Amino acid sequence: MNRISAYALILLFTLLFILLFGGSSCLAAYRNPAPALALNSAVPLIPATAWLYLSLPLFLVCAARRLNIAAQWRFFLLLTGELVVASIAFQLYPVHVHFMQPENPQGAGQTLLRLAHTIGMSHNYLPSLHCAFATTAAALLHRHVSRPARAVIWLYAAAINISTLTIHAHHWLDLVAGNLLVLLLWQPIRRLARATLPGYQTHLLWLHNQARFARRHPRYALVSLILYSQYPFHPKRSKLMIAGYCFLQAYDDIMDGDRPLNGSLKTSATKTNAADCGTASHALTPPQHAAQIIRQWQSYAQPAQRQPENRHGVFQAAANSAADMRQPEIPSKPLSDLPQLACLFNRQLARLPAYAEAHAEVARLLRLMQADAVRAPARLLYPQARLQRHMRQTFASSLNLLFCAQQCATRAEHVPELVRALAWCSAMRDWDADLACGIINIPAEVWHAARLAPDERNGRVVSQNPAVAAWLAQQKQHAEQDLRDLFFRLPQIKRQDPAAAKIIRLFARSVWRFAEKRYPKRFGGG
């Protein structure tokens, strides 16, 4: 998780730096720069030290990767605070460099020198962010490295500070102001980092799981992008959607076999864990782990579990240690991130007026997804009526949960066409992966009529069987007719419930595009 935290903060800070540092230089160009101090002309020009100046980004990246998550968050806040204060100072006191630059630079050192001055912008001199950033990195690394390494790090930071003078990129006053800026922000940022760390850890847990989803299939990256694009405009609603998405998708991945318990979620089923759970000493199966999560979720129905958020926008239970978040039914060392994700989702869900209904829908979804984990190892075949009921109940609960989150009056029973279309789309989209892991979304009657081997896992072999192909064509026709009926009713739904109509239109169009483009590519036919 440290690596994900480091790279996420590096990316975010890079975007902020480009926006603020570059923007401040452009704005300062319209102001009359103040004169530089004449005493700087005594500093010699040493082009060879330009590599020290240019090595700062690498120094910052290495520092971020070396720090733990709490220190990474403080590091990010310090650098951002220094960037914001400096950007304001650049506008209040824009200066120009006093040093004379060589007219015809030649050689490797002179090339690096020219690059360093290009990066430094035209008016962003006082205070020196190069000095501030280098000193900040050294100060935070001080407690995370050995004693010999401390001396090397401080010498390196000092060398970067001095290089700003020896390449004539800054004045003495800029260097002093940059280091004073670090001292000015050190304690305030320390308190801010402590107060906001739980919230950052919550978002990091969500980001970690979304990264796992996206690595499995690119479409999940698009879902994350859509959710986070709404965050600046509807932060509370977006947090609820992100929390639910991470919990339910992670749970579904485990139940479907797409994410094994051992390894992928930092799990280890020890004898102690097994004893605490009342199971055998071997690793728990996904259905057994699901039973733990379902018991945990059911315990949240108690009113005492509906706790308010603290002043930093983090639910108090989530802000406490991981041990405080677990329920008695969950082992002291959880097998996955699911206990934490469930707790965070429940705390977000508790803000809804329809909490009881939403809570019940989640419980129903968990049991339905658990059933997939039960039937996969045995490759169970469901009769057509039972299979349809299972699939449609899954998407009815999913839709109802989404409608509750958006505080819509519409429910899944009002749009049965969409429920059926989503169930069809899901089965077709995951056809190959589901068959490979043992989830057979084909009626037992069709499977037996096709005379397929009980252990057949090749999705293409199954779909090319004449009996299965005929059934697939029939199901596609039914789905397309459902969508046409739904599009016909959509204007009426929009008049009655505009928010629900947006959700319905979004899903209906997505399924229609799948039927028109992706389905023919995979299964053939029009």
Short mmCIF file of C-alpha atoms in Angstrom, two decimals:
data_model
loop_
_atom_site.label_atom_id
_atom_site.label_comp_id
_atom_site.label_asym_id
_atom_site.label_seq_id
_atom_site.Cartn_x
_atom_site.Cartn_y
_atom_site.Cartn_z
CA MET A 1 0.00 0.00 0.00
CA ASN A 2 2.99 2.33 0.60
CA ARG A 3 3.86 2.29 -3.08
CA ILE A 4 0.31 3.12 -4.17
CA SER A 5 0.21 5.94 -1.62
CA ALA A 6 3.55 7.32 -2.81
CA TYR A 7 2.70 7.33 -6.50
CA ALA A 8 -0.81 8.67 -5.97
CA LEU A 9 0.53 11.63 -3.97
CA ILE A 10 3.38 12.17 -6.45
CA LEU A 11 0.89 12.37 -9.31
CA LEU A 12 -1.42 14.73 -7.43
CA PHE A 13 1.42 17.00 -6.35
CA THR A 14 2.83 17.09 -9.89
CA LEU A 15 -0.50 18.35 -11.21
CA LEU A 16 -0.71 20.97 -8.45
CA PHE A 17 2.87 22.06 -9.11
CA ILE A 18 2.31 22.53 -12.84
CA LEU A 19 -0.86 24.50 -12.18
CA LEU A 20 0.38 26.76 -9.37
CA PHE A 21 4.08 27.16 -10.20
CA GLY A 22 3.54 27.64 -13.92
CA GLY A 23 0.49 29.82 -13.39
CA SER A 24 2.23 32.10 -10.91
CA SER A 25 5.09 32.73 -13.32
CA CYS A 26 2.67 33.64 -16.11
CA LEU A 27 0.82 36.06 -13.84
CA ALA A 28 4.03 37.62 -12.51
CA ALA A 29 5.11 38.42 -16.07
CA TYR A 30 2.47 41.18 -16.13
CA ARG A 31 3.95 42.88 -13.05
CA ASN A 32 7.09 45.02 -12.78
CA PRO A 33 9.79 42.83 -11.22
CA ALA A 34 11.69 44.20 -8.25
CA PRO A 35 15.48 44.59 -8.57
CA ALA A 36 17.80 41.84 -7.34
CA LEU A 37 20.46 42.32 -4.66
CA ALA A 38 23.84 43.37 -6.01
CA LEU A 39 25.80 41.27 -3.50
CA ASN A 40 24.86 38.13 -5.46
CA SER A 41 27.27 39.06 -8.27
CA ALA A 42 30.15 37.75 -6.15
CA VAL A 43 28.88 34.14 -6.36
CA PRO A 44 30.85 32.22 -9.04
CA LEU A 45 29.06 30.38 -11.83
CA ILE A 46 29.72 26.60 -11.68
CA PRO A 47 27.77 24.92 -14.52
CA ALA A 48 28.77 21.41 -13.37
CA THR A 49 26.54 21.77 -10.28
CA ALA A 50 23.43 21.97 -12.47
CA TRP A 51 22.97 18.20 -12.12
CA LEU A 52 22.42 18.70 -8.37
CA TYR A 53 19.75 21.30 -9.08
CA LEU A 54 18.04 19.03 -11.61
CA SER A 55 18.17 15.97 -9.33
CA LEU A 56 15.62 17.39 -6.88
CA PRO A 57 12.57 15.59 -8.43
CA LEU A 58 14.36 12.24 -8.13
CA PHE A 59 15.26 13.07 -4.51
CA LEU A 60 11.61 13.83 -3.73
CA VAL A 61 10.36 10.61 -5.38
CA CYS A 62 12.91 8.49 -3.50
CA ALA A 63 11.96 10.19 -0.24
CA ALA A 64 8.25 9.57 -0.82
CA ARG A 65 8.85 5.87 -1.48
CA ARG A 66 11.01 5.54 1.63
CA LEU A 67 8.48 7.08 4.04
CA ASN A 68 5.55 5.27 5.64
CA ILE A 69 1.98 6.25 4.80
CA ALA A 70 1.61 8.75 7.66
CA ALA A 71 4.89 10.46 6.76
CA GLN A 72 4.00 10.44 3.06
CA TRP A 73 0.78 12.31 3.83
CA ARG A 74 2.65 14.87 5.95
CA PHE A 75 5.28 15.21 3.21
CA PHE A 76 2.57 15.91 0.63
CA LEU A 77 0.88 18.51 2.84
CA LEU A 78 4.20 20.24 3.56
CA LEU A 79 5.18 20.45 -0.10
CA THR A 80 1.70 21.63 -1.06
CA GLY A 81 1.67 24.24 1.70
CA GLU A 82 5.08 25.54 0.63
CA LEU A 83 3.94 25.63 -2.99
CA VAL A 84 0.79 27.62 -2.15
CA VAL A 85 2.62 30.15 0.07
CA ALA A 86 5.41 30.57 -2.47
CA SER A 87 2.96 31.07 -5.34
CA ILE A 88 1.39 33.94 -3.40
CA ALA A 89 4.83 35.39 -2.62
CA PHE A 90 5.76 35.25 -6.30
CA GLN A 91 2.82 37.57 -7.01
CA LEU A 92 3.53 39.94 -4.13
CA TYR A 93 7.24 40.27 -4.86
CA PRO A 94 8.18 39.15 -8.40
CA VAL A 95 11.90 39.56 -8.98
CA HIS A 96 14.35 39.06 -11.82
CA VAL A 97 17.68 37.29 -11.53
CA HIS A 98 20.66 39.64 -11.11
CA PHE A 99 23.33 37.32 -12.50
CA MET A 100 24.69 37.66 -16.01
CA GLN A 101 24.14 34.47 -18.03
CA PRO A 102 26.75 33.10 -20.50
CA GLU A 103 25.94 34.13 -24.05
CA ASN A 104 27.11 30.97 -25.85
CA PRO A 105 26.87 28.02 -23.44
CA GLN A 106 28.76 24.93 -24.62
CA GLY A 107 29.45 21.48 -23.21
CA ALA A 108 27.37 19.10 -21.08
CA GLY A 109 27.50 21.34 -18.02
CA GLN A 110 26.28 24.34 -19.99
CA THR A 111 23.44 22.28 -21.50
CA LEU A 112 22.30 21.25 -18.03
CA LEU A 113 22.63 24.86 -16.93
CA ARG A 114 20.39 26.06 -19.74
CA LEU A 115 17.83 23.35 -18.88
CA ALA A 116 17.89 24.33 -15.22
CA HIS A 117 17.17 27.97 -16.01
CA THR A 118 14.34 26.97 -18.36
CA ILE A 119 12.69 24.89 -15.64
CA GLY A 120 13.08 27.68 -13.11
CA MET A 121 10.58 29.95 -14.93
CA SER A 122 11.10 33.71 -15.25
CA HIS A 123 9.96 35.26 -11.99
CA ASN A 124 9.55 32.46 -9.39
CA TYR A 125 12.58 33.25 -7.26
CA LEU A 126 11.65 34.43 -3.75
CA PRO A 127 11.36 32.08 -1.85
CA SER A 128 13.32 29.25 -3.47
CA LEU A 129 11.10 26.18 -3.64
CA HIS A 130 14.15 24.11 -4.60
CA CYS A 131 15.64 24.89 -1.20
CA ALA A 132 12.35 24.43 0.64
CA PHE A 133 11.59 21.07 -0.97
CA ALA A 134 15.12 19.68 -0.47
CA THR A 135 15.18 20.68 3.21
CA THR A 136 11.68 19.27 3.77
CA ALA A 137 12.64 15.91 2.27
CA ALA A 138 15.78 15.69 4.40
CA ALA A 139 13.91 16.64 7.59
CA LEU A 140 11.23 13.99 7.07
CA LEU A 141 13.73 11.29 6.08
CA HIS A 142 15.78 12.00 9.21
CA ARG A 143 13.77 9.57 11.37
CA HIS A 144 13.34 6.92 8.69
CA VAL A 145 16.97 6.16 7.83
CA SER A 146 20.08 5.01 9.68
CA ARG A 147 22.49 7.47 11.30
CA PRO A 148 25.13 7.27 8.55
CA ALA A 149 22.42 7.82 5.94
CA ARG A 150 21.19 10.91 7.79
CA ALA A 151 24.51 12.68 7.25
CA VAL A 152 24.46 11.81 3.54
CA ILE A 153 20.88 13.05 3.14
CA TRP A 154 21.53 16.36 4.90
CA LEU A 155 24.71 16.91 2.88
CA TYR A 156 22.79 16.19 -0.31
CA ALA A 157 20.02 18.63 0.67
CA ALA A 158 22.65 21.26 1.49
CA ALA A 159 24.31 20.66 -1.88
CA ILE A 160 21.00 21.22 -3.67
CA ASN A 161 20.54 24.45 -1.71
CA ILE A 162 24.00 25.68 -2.69
CA SER A 163 23.53 24.63 -6.32
CA THR A 164 20.71 27.17 -6.65
CA LEU A 165 23.40 29.84 -6.14
CA THR A 166 26.24 28.28 -8.11
CA ILE A 167 24.16 27.97 -11.27
CA HIS A 168 22.89 31.53 -10.74
CA ALA A 169 19.24 30.38 -10.48
CA HIS A 170 18.55 32.10 -7.13
CA HIS A 171 19.86 34.76 -4.77
CA TRP A 172 21.03 34.37 -1.18
CA LEU A 173 17.77 35.87 0.02
CA ASP A 174 15.78 33.26 -1.94
CA LEU A 175 17.73 30.45 -0.27
CA VAL A 176 17.16 31.85 3.23
CA ALA A 177 13.46 32.50 2.55
CA GLY A 178 12.97 28.94 1.25
CA ASN A 179 14.34 27.39 4.44
CA LEU A 180 12.42 29.82 6.64
CA LEU A 181 9.28 28.72 4.82
CA VAL A 182 9.92 25.14 5.98
CA LEU A 183 10.24 26.31 9.60
CA LEU A 184 7.10 28.42 9.30
CA LEU A 185 4.90 25.55 8.11
CA TRP A 186 6.45 22.64 10.02
CA GLN A 187 4.27 22.65 13.15
CA PRO A 188 0.95 23.77 11.59
CA ILE A 189 1.22 21.10 8.90
CA ARG A 190 2.16 18.51 11.51
CA ARG A 191 -1.11 19.14 13.35
CA LEU A 192 -3.09 19.21 10.10
CA ALA A 193 -1.54 15.94 8.93
CA ARG A 194 -2.42 14.24 12.21
CA ALA A 195 -6.03 15.39 12.03
CA THR A 196 -6.58 14.45 8.38
CA LEU A 197 -4.60 11.19 8.27
CA PRO A 198 -7.63 8.90 8.96
CA GLY A 199 -9.49 10.44 6.03
CA TYR A 200 -6.48 9.96 3.77
CA GLN A 201 -6.10 6.33 4.85
CA THR A 202 -9.77 5.75 4.04
CA HIS A 203 -9.38 7.14 0.53
CA LEU A 204 -6.14 5.20 0.11
CA LEU A 205 -7.92 1.94 0.95
CA TRP A 206 -10.57 2.75 -1.66
CA LEU A 207 -7.91 3.70 -4.21
CA HIS A 208 -5.99 0.49 -3.52
CA ASN A 209 -9.05 -1.63 -4.28
CA GLN A 210 -9.99 0.37 -7.36
CA ALA A 211 -6.47 -0.13 -8.70
CA ARG A 212 -6.96 -3.88 -8.29
CA PHE A 213 -10.28 -3.68 -10.16
CA ALA A 214 -8.71 -1.72 -13.02
CA ARG A 215 -5.82 -4.16 -13.35
CA ARG A 216 -8.36 -6.95 -13.82
CA HIS A 217 -10.33 -5.08 -16.50
CA PRO A 218 -9.94 -1.53 -17.93
CA ARG A 219 -13.70 -0.86 -17.69
CA TYR A 220 -13.35 -0.50 -13.93
CA ALA A 221 -10.91 2.38 -14.41
CA LEU A 222 -13.68 4.22 -16.28
CA VAL A 223 -16.09 3.62 -13.39
CA SER A 224 -13.55 5.09 -10.95
CA LEU A 225 -12.99 8.08 -13.20
CA ILE A 226 -16.73 8.80 -13.34
CA LEU A 227 -17.10 8.50 -9.56
CA TYR A 228 -14.17 10.80 -8.78
CA SER A 229 -15.20 13.33 -11.42
CA GLN A 230 -18.32 13.99 -9.33
CA TYR A 231 -16.40 14.36 -6.08
CA PRO A 232 -15.72 18.14 -6.28
CA PHE A 233 -19.42 18.84 -6.90
CA HIS A 234 -21.11 16.24 -4.67
CA PRO A 235 -18.50 15.06 -2.13
CA LYS A 236 -20.86 13.28 0.29
CA ARG A 237 -22.76 11.47 -2.43
CA SER A 238 -19.51 10.53 -4.19
CA LYS A 239 -18.02 9.13 -0.98
CA LEU A 240 -21.11 6.96 -0.55
CA MET A 241 -20.89 5.70 -4.14
CA ILE A 242 -17.14 5.03 -3.90
CA ALA A 243 -17.50 3.23 -0.56
CA GLY A 244 -20.29 1.02 -1.89
CA TYR A 245 -18.52 0.33 -5.17
CA CYS A 246 -15.28 -0.73 -3.45
CA PHE A 247 -16.99 -2.97 -0.88
CA LEU A 248 -19.45 -4.71 -3.19
CA GLN A 249 -17.04 -5.12 -6.11
CA ALA A 250 -14.28 -6.53 -3.87
CA TYR A 251 -16.80 -8.91 -2.29
CA ASP A 252 -18.07 -9.97 -5.73
CA ASP A 253 -14.53 -10.55 -7.02
CA ILE A 254 -13.80 -12.86 -4.11
CA MET A 255 -17.07 -14.74 -4.51
CA ASP A 256 -16.55 -15.17 -8.28
CA GLY A 257 -12.98 -16.37 -7.84
CA ASP A 258 -11.51 -13.33 -9.60
CA ARG A 259 -9.60 -12.39 -6.45
CA PRO A 260 -8.28 -15.26 -4.32
CA LEU A 261 -8.33 -14.77 -0.57
CA ASN A 262 -4.73 -15.82 -0.05
CA GLY A 263 -2.23 -13.25 -1.30
CA SER A 264 -4.20 -10.70 -3.30
CA LEU A 265 -5.70 -9.05 -0.25
CA LYS A 266 -2.67 -9.46 2.01
CA THR A 267 -4.30 -12.45 3.72
CA SER A 268 -2.95 -15.37 5.70
CA ALA A 269 -5.24 -18.01 7.12
CA THR A 270 -3.33 -19.06 10.21
CA LYS A 271 -4.36 -21.64 12.75
CA THR A 272 -5.17 -18.88 15.20
CA ASN A 273 -7.51 -17.22 12.72
CA ALA A 274 -9.21 -20.50 11.96
CA ALA A 275 -9.68 -21.22 15.66
CA ASP A 276 -11.17 -17.77 16.21
CA CYS A 277 -13.63 -18.38 13.38
CA GLY A 278 -14.61 -21.84 14.57
CA THR A 279 -13.36 -23.50 11.38
CA ALA A 280 -10.72 -26.03 10.51
CA SER A 281 -7.08 -24.99 10.62
CA HIS A 282 -6.84 -24.68 6.81
CA ALA A 283 -7.61 -21.51 4.87
CA LEU A 284 -11.22 -20.36 4.86
CA THR A 285 -13.18 -20.71 1.64
CA PRO A 286 -14.86 -17.66 0.05
CA PRO A 287 -18.36 -18.77 1.21
CA GLN A 288 -17.08 -19.09 4.80
CA HIS A 289 -15.48 -15.66 4.64
CA ALA A 290 -18.71 -14.32 3.14
CA ALA A 291 -20.62 -15.70 6.13
CA GLN A 292 -18.37 -13.64 8.43
CA ILE A 293 -18.95 -10.48 6.42
CA ILE A 294 -22.72 -11.08 6.34
CA ARG A 295 -22.78 -11.47 10.14
CA GLN A 296 -20.77 -8.28 10.45
CA TRP A 297 -23.16 -6.46 8.13
CA GLN A 298 -26.24 -7.70 9.98
CA SER A 299 -24.81 -6.37 13.24
CA TYR A 300 -24.88 -2.87 11.73
CA ALA A 301 -28.68 -2.88 11.76
CA GLN A 302 -28.48 -1.85 15.42
CA PRO A 303 -29.09 1.91 15.91
CA ALA A 304 -25.85 2.25 17.89
CA GLN A 305 -23.89 1.53 14.73
CA ARG A 306 -25.20 4.67 12.99
CA GLN A 307 -22.47 7.07 14.05
CA PRO A 308 -22.03 10.62 12.71
CA GLU A 309 -19.02 11.93 10.85
CA ASN A 310 -16.39 13.94 12.70
CA ARG A 311 -15.41 17.46 11.69
CA HIS A 312 -12.87 16.19 9.16
CA GLY A 313 -15.52 14.29 7.18
CA VAL A 314 -14.43 10.89 8.46
CA PHE A 315 -16.69 8.60 10.41
CA GLN A 316 -15.38 8.23 13.92
CA ALA A 317 -15.31 4.45 13.83
CA ALA A 318 -13.28 4.56 10.64
CA ALA A 319 -10.92 7.07 12.23
CA ASN A 320 -10.10 4.67 15.05
CA SER A 321 -7.74 1.73 14.77
CA ALA A 322 -8.64 -1.28 12.67
CA ALA A 323 -9.32 -3.27 15.83
CA ASP A 324 -11.97 -0.78 16.90
CA MET A 325 -13.77 -1.19 13.58
CA ARG A 326 -14.18 -4.95 13.76
CA GLN A 327 -17.17 -6.65 15.24
CA PRO A 328 -16.87 -9.57 17.71
CA GLU A 329 -17.82 -12.05 14.98
CA ILE A 330 -14.82 -11.08 12.84
CA PRO A 331 -11.41 -12.59 13.67
CA SER A 332 -8.72 -10.36 15.16
CA LYS A 333 -6.70 -10.65 11.95
CA PRO A 334 -9.17 -10.30 9.05
CA LEU A 335 -8.68 -12.38 5.95
CA SER A 336 -9.21 -9.43 3.62
CA ASP A 337 -9.99 -5.74 3.35
CA LEU A 338 -13.70 -6.56 3.40
CA PRO A 339 -14.29 -5.93 7.15
CA GLN A 340 -12.87 -2.41 6.83
CA LEU A 341 -14.65 -1.75 3.55
CA ALA A 342 -17.95 -2.94 5.02
CA CYS A 343 -17.57 -0.68 8.04
CA LEU A 344 -16.75 2.36 5.92
CA PHE A 345 -19.65 1.70 3.56
CA ASN A 346 -22.11 1.27 6.41
CA ARG A 347 -21.02 4.54 8.02
CA GLN A 348 -21.58 6.34 4.72
CA LEU A 349 -24.88 4.55 4.14
CA ALA A 350 -26.11 5.58 7.60
CA ARG A 351 -26.63 9.15 6.37
CA LEU A 352 -29.44 8.09 4.06
CA PRO A 353 -33.06 8.63 5.11
CA ALA A 354 -33.82 5.18 3.67
CA TYR A 355 -30.99 3.53 5.61
CA ALA A 356 -33.05 0.52 6.73
CA GLU A 357 -34.11 -0.27 3.17
CA ALA A 358 -30.61 0.23 1.78
CA HIS A 359 -29.08 -1.89 4.54
CA ALA A 360 -31.50 -4.73 3.77
CA GLU A 361 -30.73 -4.55 0.04
CA VAL A 362 -27.00 -4.83 0.73
CA ALA A 363 -27.58 -7.86 2.97
CA ARG A 364 -29.64 -9.46 0.20
CA LEU A 365 -26.90 -8.75 -2.34
CA LEU A 366 -24.24 -10.29 -0.12
CA ARG A 367 -26.25 -13.50 0.22
CA LEU A 368 -26.89 -13.68 -3.53
CA MET A 369 -23.21 -13.22 -4.35
CA GLN A 370 -22.33 -15.80 -1.70
CA ALA A 371 -24.50 -18.27 -3.61
CA ASP A 372 -22.22 -17.82 -6.64
CA ALA A 373 -19.23 -18.80 -4.51
CA VAL A 374 -21.11 -21.92 -3.38
CA ARG A 375 -22.11 -23.08 -6.87
CA ALA A 376 -18.79 -22.33 -8.60
CA PRO A 377 -16.62 -25.15 -7.12
CA ALA A 378 -19.30 -27.78 -7.82
CA ARG A 379 -20.25 -26.21 -11.19
CA LEU A 380 -23.90 -26.37 -10.17
CA LEU A 381 -26.55 -26.07 -12.86
CA TYR A 382 -29.71 -24.13 -12.02
CA PRO A 383 -33.05 -24.79 -13.74
CA GLN A 384 -34.16 -21.89 -15.93
CA ALA A 385 -36.68 -20.48 -13.45
CA ARG A 386 -34.20 -20.53 -10.55
CA LEU A 387 -31.38 -19.07 -12.65
CA GLN A 388 -33.57 -16.21 -13.88
CA ARG A 389 -34.76 -15.52 -10.35
CA HIS A 390 -31.20 -15.48 -9.01
CA MET A 391 -29.88 -13.14 -11.71
CA ARG A 392 -32.84 -10.77 -11.58
CA GLN A 393 -32.85 -10.55 -7.78
CA THR A 394 -29.15 -9.63 -7.91
CA PHE A 395 -29.73 -6.70 -10.25
CA ALA A 396 -32.99 -5.67 -8.61
CA SER A 397 -31.14 -5.26 -5.30
CA SER A 398 -28.28 -3.43 -7.04
CA LEU A 399 -30.69 -1.00 -8.70
CA ASN A 400 -32.67 -0.46 -5.50
CA LEU A 401 -29.47 0.32 -3.63
CA LEU A 402 -28.46 2.84 -6.29
CA PHE A 403 -31.93 4.44 -6.25
CA CYS A 404 -31.74 4.71 -2.45
CA ALA A 405 -28.30 6.33 -2.65
CA GLN A 406 -29.64 8.92 -5.12
CA GLN A 407 -32.80 9.35 -2.99
CA CYS A 408 -35.10 8.41 -5.86
CA ALA A 409 -38.71 7.29 -5.48
CA THR A 410 -38.37 4.77 -8.30
CA ARG A 411 -37.52 1.16 -7.47
CA ALA A 412 -36.47 -1.89 -9.48
CA GLU A 413 -40.01 -3.27 -9.62
CA HIS A 414 -40.98 -0.15 -11.60
CA VAL A 415 -38.44 -0.96 -14.35
CA PRO A 416 -38.43 -4.78 -14.74
CA GLU A 417 -37.23 -4.36 -18.33
CA LEU A 418 -33.97 -2.83 -17.09
CA VAL A 419 -33.51 -5.56 -14.48
CA ARG A 420 -33.84 -8.26 -17.13
CA ALA A 421 -31.57 -6.42 -19.58
CA LEU A 422 -28.85 -5.92 -16.97
CA ALA A 423 -29.00 -9.58 -15.96
CA TRP A 424 -28.60 -10.60 -19.61
CA CYS A 425 -25.74 -8.15 -20.22
CA SER A 426 -23.84 -9.30 -17.14
CA ALA A 427 -24.10 -12.97 -18.10
CA MET A 428 -22.96 -12.30 -21.68
CA ARG A 429 -20.19 -9.86 -20.76
CA ASP A 430 -18.58 -12.26 -18.26
CA TRP A 431 -19.42 -15.42 -20.20
CA ASP A 432 -15.88 -16.73 -20.64
CA ALA A 433 -14.59 -15.74 -17.19
CA ASP A 434 -17.63 -17.16 -15.40
CA LEU A 435 -17.45 -20.51 -17.19
CA ALA A 436 -13.73 -20.75 -16.50
CA CYS A 437 -14.26 -20.37 -12.75
CA GLY A 438 -17.32 -22.65 -12.61
CA ILE A 439 -20.23 -20.18 -12.63
CA ILE A 440 -22.63 -21.50 -15.29
CA ASN A 441 -25.28 -18.94 -16.20
CA ILE A 442 -26.96 -21.33 -18.63
CA PRO A 443 -30.18 -23.13 -17.69
CA ALA A 444 -29.75 -26.80 -16.83
CA GLU A 445 -32.29 -27.69 -19.52
CA VAL A 446 -30.18 -26.01 -22.23
CA TRP A 447 -26.91 -27.47 -20.94
CA HIS A 448 -28.28 -31.01 -20.96
CA ALA A 449 -29.89 -30.53 -24.38
CA ALA A 450 -26.51 -29.42 -25.71
CA ARG A 451 -24.92 -32.60 -24.28
CA LEU A 452 -21.95 -30.66 -22.98
CA ALA A 453 -19.39 -32.27 -20.70
CA PRO A 454 -20.02 -31.44 -17.01
CA ASP A 455 -16.53 -29.97 -16.66
CA GLU A 456 -16.50 -27.96 -19.92
CA ARG A 457 -14.86 -24.57 -19.18
CA ASN A 458 -14.13 -23.23 -22.67
CA GLY A 459 -16.60 -20.41 -23.28
CA ARG A 460 -16.17 -20.47 -27.06
CA VAL A 461 -16.81 -24.20 -27.29
CA VAL A 462 -19.98 -23.77 -25.23
CA SER A 463 -21.28 -20.75 -27.18
CA GLN A 464 -20.72 -22.49 -30.55
CA ASN A 465 -22.84 -25.48 -29.57
CA PRO A 466 -26.04 -25.31 -31.71
CA ALA A 467 -28.42 -25.67 -28.75
CA VAL A 468 -26.61 -23.00 -26.73
CA ALA A 469 -26.28 -20.70 -29.77
CA ALA A 470 -30.04 -20.87 -30.36
CA TRP A 471 -30.70 -20.06 -26.71
CA LEU A 472 -28.22 -17.13 -26.85
CA ALA A 473 -29.95 -15.67 -29.92
CA GLN A 474 -33.32 -15.93 -28.21
CA GLN A 475 -32.03 -14.24 -25.04
CA LYS A 476 -30.55 -11.38 -27.09
CA GLN A 477 -33.89 -10.79 -28.82
CA HIS A 478 -35.66 -10.66 -25.45
CA ALA A 479 -33.10 -8.18 -24.09
CA GLU A 480 -33.39 -5.89 -27.11
CA GLN A 481 -37.18 -5.93 -26.87
CA ASP A 482 -36.95 -5.06 -23.16
CA LEU A 483 -34.72 -2.11 -24.00
CA ARG A 484 -37.07 -0.86 -26.72
CA ASP A 485 -39.99 -1.04 -24.28
CA LEU A 486 -37.94 0.80 -21.67
CA PHE A 487 -36.89 3.58 -24.03
CA PHE A 488 -40.57 4.02 -24.95
CA ARG A 489 -41.48 4.46 -21.26
CA LEU A 490 -38.50 6.65 -20.40
CA PRO A 491 -40.19 10.06 -21.03
CA GLN A 492 -42.94 9.14 -18.58
CA ILE A 493 -40.38 8.03 -15.97
CA LYS A 494 -38.49 11.30 -16.48
CA ARG A 495 -41.60 13.34 -15.67
CA GLN A 496 -42.21 11.36 -12.49
CA ASP A 497 -38.62 10.93 -11.26
CA PRO A 498 -35.92 12.86 -13.21
CA ALA A 499 -33.02 11.58 -11.09
CA ALA A 500 -34.05 7.95 -11.60
CA ALA A 501 -34.54 8.56 -15.32
CA LYS A 502 -30.88 9.61 -15.65
CA ILE A 503 -29.73 6.38 -14.02
CA ILE A 504 -32.08 4.27 -16.12
CA ARG A 505 -31.05 5.97 -19.37
CA LEU A 506 -27.35 5.55 -18.53
CA PHE A 507 -27.66 1.80 -17.92
CA ALA A 508 -30.06 1.22 -20.81
CA ARG A 509 -27.74 2.94 -23.29
CA SER A 510 -24.77 0.99 -21.96
CA VAL A 511 -26.57 -2.34 -22.43
CA TRP A 512 -27.75 -1.28 -25.90
CA ARG A 513 -24.19 -0.42 -26.96
CA PHE A 514 -23.05 -3.80 -25.67
CA ALA A 515 -25.76 -5.56 -27.69
CA GLU A 516 -24.85 -3.63 -30.85
CA LYS A 517 -21.05 -3.73 -30.70
CA ARG A 518 -19.43 -6.08 -28.20
CA TYR A 519 -21.94 -8.93 -28.33
CA PRO A 520 -21.61 -9.51 -32.13
CA LYS A 521 -17.81 -9.43 -31.86
CA ARG A 522 -17.84 -12.14 -29.23
CA PHE A 523 -20.82 -14.32 -30.14
CA GLY A 524 -21.38 -13.43 -33.79
CA GLY A 525 -24.70 -12.60 -35.42
CA GLY A 526 -26.47 -9.27 -35.68
#
